[in-house]
Coordinates of C-alpha atoms in Angstrom, one line a residue:
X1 CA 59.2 7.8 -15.9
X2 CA 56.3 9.7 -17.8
X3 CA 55.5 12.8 -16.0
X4 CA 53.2 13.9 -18.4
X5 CA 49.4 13.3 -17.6
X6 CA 47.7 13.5 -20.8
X7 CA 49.8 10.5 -21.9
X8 CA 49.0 8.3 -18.8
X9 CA 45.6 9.3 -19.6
X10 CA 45.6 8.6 -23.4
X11 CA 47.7 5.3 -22.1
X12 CA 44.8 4.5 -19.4
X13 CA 42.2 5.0 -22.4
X14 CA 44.0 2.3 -24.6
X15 CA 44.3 -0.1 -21.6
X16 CA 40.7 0.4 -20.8
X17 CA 38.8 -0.5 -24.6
X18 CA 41.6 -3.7 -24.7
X19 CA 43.3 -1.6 -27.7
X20 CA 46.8 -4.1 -26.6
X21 CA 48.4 -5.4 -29.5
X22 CA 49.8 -8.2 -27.7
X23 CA 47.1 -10.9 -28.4
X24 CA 47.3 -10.2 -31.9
X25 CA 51.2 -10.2 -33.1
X26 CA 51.3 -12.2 -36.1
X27 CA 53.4 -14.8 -36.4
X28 CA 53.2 -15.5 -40.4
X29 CA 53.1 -13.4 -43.6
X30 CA 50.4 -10.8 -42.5
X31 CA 48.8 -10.5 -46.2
X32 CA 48.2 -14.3 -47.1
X33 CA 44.7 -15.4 -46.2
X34 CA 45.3 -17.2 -43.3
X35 CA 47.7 -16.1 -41.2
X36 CA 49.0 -17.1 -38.0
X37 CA 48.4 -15.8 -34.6
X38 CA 49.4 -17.7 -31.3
X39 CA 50.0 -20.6 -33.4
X40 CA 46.0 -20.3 -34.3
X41 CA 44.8 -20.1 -38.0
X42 CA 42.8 -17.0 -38.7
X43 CA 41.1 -16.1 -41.9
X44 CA 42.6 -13.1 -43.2
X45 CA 40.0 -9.8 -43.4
X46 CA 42.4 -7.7 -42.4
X47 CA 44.9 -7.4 -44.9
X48 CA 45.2 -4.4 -48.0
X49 CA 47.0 -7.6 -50.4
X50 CA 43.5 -7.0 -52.7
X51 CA 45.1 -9.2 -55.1
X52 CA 47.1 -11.2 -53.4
X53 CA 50.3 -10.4 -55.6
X54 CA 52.4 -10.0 -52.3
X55 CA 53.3 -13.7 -51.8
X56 CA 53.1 -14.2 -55.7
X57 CA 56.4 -17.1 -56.5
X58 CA 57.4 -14.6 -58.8
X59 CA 57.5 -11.6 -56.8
X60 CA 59.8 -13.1 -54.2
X61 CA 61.4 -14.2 -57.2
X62 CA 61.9 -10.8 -58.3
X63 CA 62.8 -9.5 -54.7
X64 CA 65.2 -12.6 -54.2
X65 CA 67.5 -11.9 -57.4
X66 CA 67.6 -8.7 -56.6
X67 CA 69.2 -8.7 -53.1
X68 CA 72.0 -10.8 -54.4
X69 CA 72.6 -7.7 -57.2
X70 CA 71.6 -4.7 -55.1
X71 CA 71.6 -5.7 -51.3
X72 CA 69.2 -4.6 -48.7
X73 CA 69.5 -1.1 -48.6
X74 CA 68.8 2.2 -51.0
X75 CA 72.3 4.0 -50.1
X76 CA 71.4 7.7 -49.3
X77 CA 68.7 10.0 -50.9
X78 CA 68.2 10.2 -54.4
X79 CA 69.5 13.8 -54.7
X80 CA 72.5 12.7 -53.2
X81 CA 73.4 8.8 -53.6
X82 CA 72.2 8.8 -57.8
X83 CA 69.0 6.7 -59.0
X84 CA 69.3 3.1 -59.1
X85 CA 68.1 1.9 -62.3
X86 CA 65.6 -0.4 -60.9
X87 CA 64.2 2.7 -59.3
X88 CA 63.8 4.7 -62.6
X89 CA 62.4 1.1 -64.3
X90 CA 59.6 1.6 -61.4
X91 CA 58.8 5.1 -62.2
X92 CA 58.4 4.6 -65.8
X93 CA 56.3 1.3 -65.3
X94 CA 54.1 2.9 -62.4
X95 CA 53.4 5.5 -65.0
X96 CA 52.6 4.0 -67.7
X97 CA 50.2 1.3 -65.4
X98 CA 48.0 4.7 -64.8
X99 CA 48.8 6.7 -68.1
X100 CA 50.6 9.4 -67.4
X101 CA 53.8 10.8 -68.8
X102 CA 55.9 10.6 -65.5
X103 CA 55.7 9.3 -61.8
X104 CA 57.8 10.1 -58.8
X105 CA 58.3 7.0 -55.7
X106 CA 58.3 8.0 -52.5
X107 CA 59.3 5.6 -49.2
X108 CA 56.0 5.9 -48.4
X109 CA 52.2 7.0 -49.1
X110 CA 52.1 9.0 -46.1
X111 CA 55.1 10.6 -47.0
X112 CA 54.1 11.3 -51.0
X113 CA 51.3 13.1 -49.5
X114 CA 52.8 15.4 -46.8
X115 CA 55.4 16.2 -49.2
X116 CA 53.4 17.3 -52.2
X117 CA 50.7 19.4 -50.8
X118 CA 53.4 21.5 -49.2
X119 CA 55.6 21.9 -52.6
X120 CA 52.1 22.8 -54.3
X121 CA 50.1 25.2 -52.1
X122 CA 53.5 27.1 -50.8
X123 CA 55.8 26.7 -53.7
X124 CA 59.7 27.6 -53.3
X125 CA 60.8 31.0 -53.2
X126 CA 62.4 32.1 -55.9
X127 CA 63.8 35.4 -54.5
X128 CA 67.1 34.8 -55.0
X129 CA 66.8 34.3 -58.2
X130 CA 67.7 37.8 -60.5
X131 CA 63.8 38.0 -61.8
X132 CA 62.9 38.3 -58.0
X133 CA 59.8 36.6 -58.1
X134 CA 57.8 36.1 -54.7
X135 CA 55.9 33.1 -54.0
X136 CA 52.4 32.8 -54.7
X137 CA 50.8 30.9 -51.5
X138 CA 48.1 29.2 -52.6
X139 CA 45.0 27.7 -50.6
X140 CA 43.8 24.2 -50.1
X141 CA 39.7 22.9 -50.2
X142 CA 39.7 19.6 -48.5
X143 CA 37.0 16.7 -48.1
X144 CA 36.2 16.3 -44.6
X145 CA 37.6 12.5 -44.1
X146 CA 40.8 13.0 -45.9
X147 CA 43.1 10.8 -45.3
X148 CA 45.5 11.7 -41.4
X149 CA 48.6 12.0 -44.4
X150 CA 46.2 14.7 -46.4
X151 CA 45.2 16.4 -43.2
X152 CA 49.1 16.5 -42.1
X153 CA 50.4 17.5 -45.6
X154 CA 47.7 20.9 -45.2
X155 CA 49.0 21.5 -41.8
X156 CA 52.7 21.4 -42.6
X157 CA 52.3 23.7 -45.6
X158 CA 50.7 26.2 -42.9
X159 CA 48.2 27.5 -45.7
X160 CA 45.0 28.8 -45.9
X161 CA 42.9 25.9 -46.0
X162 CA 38.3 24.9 -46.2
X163 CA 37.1 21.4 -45.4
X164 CA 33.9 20.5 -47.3
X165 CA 31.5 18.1 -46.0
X166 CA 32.1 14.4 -47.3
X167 CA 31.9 14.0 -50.8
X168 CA 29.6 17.0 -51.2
X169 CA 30.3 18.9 -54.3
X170 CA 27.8 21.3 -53.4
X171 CA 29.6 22.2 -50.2
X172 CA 32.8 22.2 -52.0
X173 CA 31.4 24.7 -54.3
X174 CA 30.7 27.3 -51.4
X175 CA 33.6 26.5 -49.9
X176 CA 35.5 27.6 -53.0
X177 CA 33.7 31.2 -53.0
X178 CA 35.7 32.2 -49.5
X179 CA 39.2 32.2 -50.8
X180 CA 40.1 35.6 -53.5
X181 CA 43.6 33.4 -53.3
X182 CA 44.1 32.6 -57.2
X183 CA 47.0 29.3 -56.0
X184 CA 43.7 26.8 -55.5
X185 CA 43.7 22.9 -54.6
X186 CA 41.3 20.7 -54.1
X187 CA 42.1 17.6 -52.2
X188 CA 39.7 14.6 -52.4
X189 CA 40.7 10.4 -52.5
X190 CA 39.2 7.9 -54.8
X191 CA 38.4 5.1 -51.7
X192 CA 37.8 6.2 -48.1
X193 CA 39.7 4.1 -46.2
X194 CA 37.5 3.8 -43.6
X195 CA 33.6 4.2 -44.9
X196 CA 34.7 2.3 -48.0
X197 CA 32.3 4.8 -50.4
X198 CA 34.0 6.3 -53.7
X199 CA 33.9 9.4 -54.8
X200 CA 32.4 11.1 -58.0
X201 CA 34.9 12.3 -59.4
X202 CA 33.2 14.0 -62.5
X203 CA 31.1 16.2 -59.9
X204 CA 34.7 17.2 -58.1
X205 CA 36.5 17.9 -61.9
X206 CA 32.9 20.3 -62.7
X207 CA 34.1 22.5 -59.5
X208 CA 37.6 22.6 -60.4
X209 CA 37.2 23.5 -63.8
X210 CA 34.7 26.3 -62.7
X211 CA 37.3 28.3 -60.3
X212 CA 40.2 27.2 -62.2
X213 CA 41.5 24.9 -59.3
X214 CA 44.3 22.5 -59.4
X215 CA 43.0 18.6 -58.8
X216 CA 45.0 16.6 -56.7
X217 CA 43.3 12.7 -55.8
X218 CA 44.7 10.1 -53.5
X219 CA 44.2 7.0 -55.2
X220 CA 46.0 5.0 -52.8
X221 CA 43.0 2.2 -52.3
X222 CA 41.8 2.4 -55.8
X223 CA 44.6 1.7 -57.5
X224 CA 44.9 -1.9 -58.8
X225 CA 41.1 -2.5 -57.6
X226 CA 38.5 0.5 -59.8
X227 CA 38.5 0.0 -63.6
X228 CA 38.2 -2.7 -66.0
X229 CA 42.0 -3.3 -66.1
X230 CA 42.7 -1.7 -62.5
X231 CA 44.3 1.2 -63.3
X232 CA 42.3 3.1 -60.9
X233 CA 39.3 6.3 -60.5
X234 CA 40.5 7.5 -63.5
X235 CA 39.8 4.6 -65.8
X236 CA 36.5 3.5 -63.3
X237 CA 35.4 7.4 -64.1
X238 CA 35.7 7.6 -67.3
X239 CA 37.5 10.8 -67.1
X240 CA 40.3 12.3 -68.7
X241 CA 43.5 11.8 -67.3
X242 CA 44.3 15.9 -67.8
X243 CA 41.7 16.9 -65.7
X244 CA 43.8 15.8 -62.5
X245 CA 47.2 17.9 -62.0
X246 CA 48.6 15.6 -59.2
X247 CA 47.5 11.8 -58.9
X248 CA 48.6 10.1 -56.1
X249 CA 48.6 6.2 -55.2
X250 CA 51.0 3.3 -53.1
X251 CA 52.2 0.7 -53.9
X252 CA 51.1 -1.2 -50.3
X253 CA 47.6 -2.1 -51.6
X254 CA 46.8 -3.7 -54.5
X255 CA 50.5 -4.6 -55.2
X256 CA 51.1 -6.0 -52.3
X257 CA 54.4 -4.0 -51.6
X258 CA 55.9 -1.0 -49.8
X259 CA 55.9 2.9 -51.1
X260 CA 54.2 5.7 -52.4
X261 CA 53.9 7.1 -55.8
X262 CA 52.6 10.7 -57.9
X263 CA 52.0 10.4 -61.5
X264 CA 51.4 13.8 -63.4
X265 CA 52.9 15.5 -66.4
X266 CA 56.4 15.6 -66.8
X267 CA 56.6 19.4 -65.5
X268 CA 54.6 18.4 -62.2
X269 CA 56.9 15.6 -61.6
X270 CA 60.1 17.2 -62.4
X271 CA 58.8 20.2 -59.9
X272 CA 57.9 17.9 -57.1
X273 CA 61.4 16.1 -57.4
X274 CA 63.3 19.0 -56.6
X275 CA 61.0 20.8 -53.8
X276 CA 59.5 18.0 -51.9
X277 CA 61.0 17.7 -48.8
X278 CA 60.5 14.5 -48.0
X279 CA 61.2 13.0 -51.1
X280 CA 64.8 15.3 -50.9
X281 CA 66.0 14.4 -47.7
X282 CA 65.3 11.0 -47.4
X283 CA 65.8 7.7 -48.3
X284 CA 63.7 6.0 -51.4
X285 CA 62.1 2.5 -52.1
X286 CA 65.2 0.2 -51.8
X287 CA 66.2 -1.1 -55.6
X288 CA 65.1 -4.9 -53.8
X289 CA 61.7 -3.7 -53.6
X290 CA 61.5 -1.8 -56.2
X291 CA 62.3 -5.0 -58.0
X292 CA 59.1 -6.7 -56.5
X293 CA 56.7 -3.7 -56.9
X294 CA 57.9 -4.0 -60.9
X295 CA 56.9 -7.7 -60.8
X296 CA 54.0 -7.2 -59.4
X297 CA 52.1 -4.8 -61.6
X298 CA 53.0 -6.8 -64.5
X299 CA 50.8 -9.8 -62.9
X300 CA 48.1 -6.8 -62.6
X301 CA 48.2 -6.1 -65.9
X302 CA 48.7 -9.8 -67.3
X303 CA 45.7 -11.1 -64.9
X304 CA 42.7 -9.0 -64.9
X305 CA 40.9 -12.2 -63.5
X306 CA 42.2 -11.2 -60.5
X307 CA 40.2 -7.8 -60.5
X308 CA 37.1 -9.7 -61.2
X309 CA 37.3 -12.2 -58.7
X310 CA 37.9 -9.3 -56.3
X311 CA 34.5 -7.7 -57.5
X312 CA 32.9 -11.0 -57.5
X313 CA 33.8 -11.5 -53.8
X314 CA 33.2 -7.7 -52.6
X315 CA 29.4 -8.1 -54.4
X316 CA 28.6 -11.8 -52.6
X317 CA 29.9 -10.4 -49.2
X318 CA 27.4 -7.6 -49.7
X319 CA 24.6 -9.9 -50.4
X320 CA 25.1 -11.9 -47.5
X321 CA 25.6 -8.7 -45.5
X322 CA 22.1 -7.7 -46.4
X323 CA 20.9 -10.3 -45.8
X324 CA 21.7 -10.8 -42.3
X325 CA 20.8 -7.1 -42.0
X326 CA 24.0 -6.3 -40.6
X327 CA 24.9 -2.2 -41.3
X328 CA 28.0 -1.8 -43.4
X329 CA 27.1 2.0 -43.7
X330 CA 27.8 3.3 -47.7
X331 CA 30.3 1.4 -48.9
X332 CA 31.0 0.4 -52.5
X333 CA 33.8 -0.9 -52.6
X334 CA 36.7 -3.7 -51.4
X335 CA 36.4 -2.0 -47.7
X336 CA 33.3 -2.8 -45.7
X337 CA 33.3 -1.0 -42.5
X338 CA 30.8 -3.1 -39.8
X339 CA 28.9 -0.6 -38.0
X340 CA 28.4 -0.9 -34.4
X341 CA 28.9 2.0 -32.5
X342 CA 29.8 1.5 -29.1
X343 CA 33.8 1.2 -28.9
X344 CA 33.7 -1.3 -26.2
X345 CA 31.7 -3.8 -28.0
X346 CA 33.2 -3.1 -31.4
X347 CA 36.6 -4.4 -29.5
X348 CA 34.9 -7.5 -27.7
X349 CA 33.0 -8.6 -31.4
X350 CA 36.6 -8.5 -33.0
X351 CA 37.9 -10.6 -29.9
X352 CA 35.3 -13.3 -30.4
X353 CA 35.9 -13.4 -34.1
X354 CA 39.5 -14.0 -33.4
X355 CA 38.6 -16.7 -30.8
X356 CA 36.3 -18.0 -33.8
X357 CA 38.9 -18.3 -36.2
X358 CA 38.6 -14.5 -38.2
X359 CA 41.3 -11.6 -38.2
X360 CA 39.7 -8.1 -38.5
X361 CA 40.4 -4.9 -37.1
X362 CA 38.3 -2.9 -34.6
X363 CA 38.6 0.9 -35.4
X364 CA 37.8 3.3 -33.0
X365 CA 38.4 7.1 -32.2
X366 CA 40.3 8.8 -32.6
X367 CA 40.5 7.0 -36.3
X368 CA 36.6 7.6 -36.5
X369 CA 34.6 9.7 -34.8
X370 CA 33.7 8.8 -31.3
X371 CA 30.4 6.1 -31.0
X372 CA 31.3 5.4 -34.6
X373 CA 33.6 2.4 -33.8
X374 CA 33.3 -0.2 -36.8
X375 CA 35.0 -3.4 -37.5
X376 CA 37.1 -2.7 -40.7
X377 CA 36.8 -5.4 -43.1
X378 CA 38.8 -5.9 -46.3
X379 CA 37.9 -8.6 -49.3
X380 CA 39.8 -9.8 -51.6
X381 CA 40.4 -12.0 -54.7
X382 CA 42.3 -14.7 -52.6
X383 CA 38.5 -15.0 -50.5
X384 CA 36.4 -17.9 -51.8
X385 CA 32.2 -17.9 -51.4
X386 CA 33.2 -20.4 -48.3
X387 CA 35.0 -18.4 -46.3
X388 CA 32.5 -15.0 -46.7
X389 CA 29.6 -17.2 -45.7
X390 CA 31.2 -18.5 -42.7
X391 CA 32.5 -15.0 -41.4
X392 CA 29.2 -13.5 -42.1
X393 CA 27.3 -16.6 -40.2
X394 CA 30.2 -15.3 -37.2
X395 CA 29.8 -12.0 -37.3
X396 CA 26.3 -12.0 -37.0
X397 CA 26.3 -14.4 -34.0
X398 CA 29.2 -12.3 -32.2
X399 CA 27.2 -8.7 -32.8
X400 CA 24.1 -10.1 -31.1
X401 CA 26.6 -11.3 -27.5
X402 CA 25.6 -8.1 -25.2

């Protein structure tokens, strides 16, 4: 029996905006693009497959031979069970995808995240050691709509920390003058995952460079999607890979899989392998998935049609968007948040669209600010013109219903 009131309240709040999962259990693969819900057909805007590499006859493939050579599991934590080979084939293909000397996997994004801030801003103590160095804490300058992982991976280090206002590199900049602490990170992603607008990096690299600040970037929704060949912000900026100390990115996107990853030099790397906690104590990417993951960025890299198609799509749906005059607030990019505002109706329009044939996800606080609900939409290279034209004519019609 919950005693507790805040949760019957929080639980009362959830009831109230018809937040219940129930009606929308899927009962297919959830990246292809249609997917099946109460045996209905829905077309997919929903899903982060951008390239729709998950269901790829070779990555199952891949993932199928595999599990008769390594089985389900991983075995123990890296640290303590040994490396899989698979796993080290990953690391070395995952870094040289985004060209960098060396990468470290992770089980997850979320995890690579709170993990490496912490082993960063409060490195280990070294006091035991006969030079009887102290640790330096450092401090941490972080955009205002970083990522619930980012936020989380500040708050566990338990540093001195300054959020700047959203993508403002002018804010940043004033931000950095109240810290004498000479340990600095700056913490911004490539993608918002909720506004959809990317960020200028060059602007962010100019304030780093100026207080001699570490650079750390969450590429997670940028990977596989910005850049010619994919490869991510730092390719689509046009920047050099040097100028960013800790680049992070997942493999649940673009790739269609499961896991996080960092790529840096091979000092950064080796560093975070041996002081992030939740890369020490837990268990990795199982060697079966890893397996898939390896398949699928070589389909990236051989099939940069893919990338295009995506873009082609992403720039169409825009067109049509404006054309309805239908608000999809500053995004450019593969994530097109629908404005409406009021959490109620945001939750009723993605009802309707469900009823109409259309999976998409109503996002409300506390994921976005209150009366900033939105319906989050994803594109992606498996859309044709067809299918954006009818959604749009649906959307439309289900945002004018009072």
């Amino acid at each position: 029996m919950i005693s507790d009131n805040n949760i019957r309240k929080y639980l009362k709040l959830i009831n109230s905006l018809g937040l219940s999962s129930s009606d929308r259990i899927i009962e297919s693969s959830p990246t292809t693009l249609i997917v099946k819900i109460k045996n209905q057909s829905l077309v997919n805007f929903s899903s982060n497959n951008y390239l729709g590499v998950s269901d790829d006859d070779r990555v199952k493939h891949a993932v199928k031979k595999a599990l008769n050579i390594y089985g389900l599991g991983s075995g123990g934590s890296r640290l303590m069970t040994g490396n899989s080979k698979v796993q080290l084939e990953l690391e070395d293909k995952i870094a040289r995808f985004k060209g960098y000397p060396s990468a470290i996997t992770f089980a997850t994004g979320y995890m690579a995240n709170l993990g490496v801030v912490k082993s960063i801003v409060r490195p280990v103590k070294l006091d035991f050691m006969s030079s009887g160095t102290r640790r330096e804490d450092g401090v941490v300058f972080s955009d205002s709509l970083n990522h619930a992982s980012i936020v989380e991976g500040v708050k566990l280090a338990g540093c001195e920390k300054h959020v700047y206002e959203h993508l403002d590199s002018d804010d940043l900049e004033k931000k950095m003058t109240l810290s004498n602490l000479k340990r600095k990170l700056i913490i911004t992603e490539s993608i918002y995952s909720m506004d959809g607008d990317i960020v200028d990096l060059s602007k962010i690299i100019g304030v780093a460079k100026k207080f001699n600040s570490m650079l750390m970037v969450d590429d997670a929704h940028g990977t596989g999607v910005l850049g010619i060949s994919g490869r991510g912000i730092v390719e689509y900026s046009e920047c050099a890979k040097e100028d960013i100390d800790i680049l992070m990115g997942t493999f649940t996107k673009a790739f269609g899989g499961f896991g996080g990853f960092i790529v840096g030099s091979d000092q950064m790397i080796n560093y975070i392998r041996y002081s992030a906690n939740s890369y020490i104590f837990t268990a990795p990417i199982p060697p079966v998935i890893a397996s898939g993951l390896i398949a699928s960025i070589d389909i990236v890299i051989n099939e940069p049609e893919r990338i295009k198609k995506l873009w082609d799509n992403i720039y169409y749906f825009k067109k049509l968007l404006t054309e309805a005059n239908i608000n999809f607030l500053n995004s450019t990019s593969q994530i097109v948040p629908i404005f409406i505002g009021d959490e109620k109706k945001t939750v009723k329009t993605a009802r309707r669209l469900l009823e109409d044939g259309y999976f998409t996800s109503p996002v409300i606080w506390p994921a976005v600010k209150k009366s900033e609900a939105r319906l989050r939409v994803t594109i992606t290279s498996m859309h044709e013109y067809s299918h954006l034209e009818s959604f749009v004519y649906a959307l439309d019609k289900n945002m004018k219903v009072k």
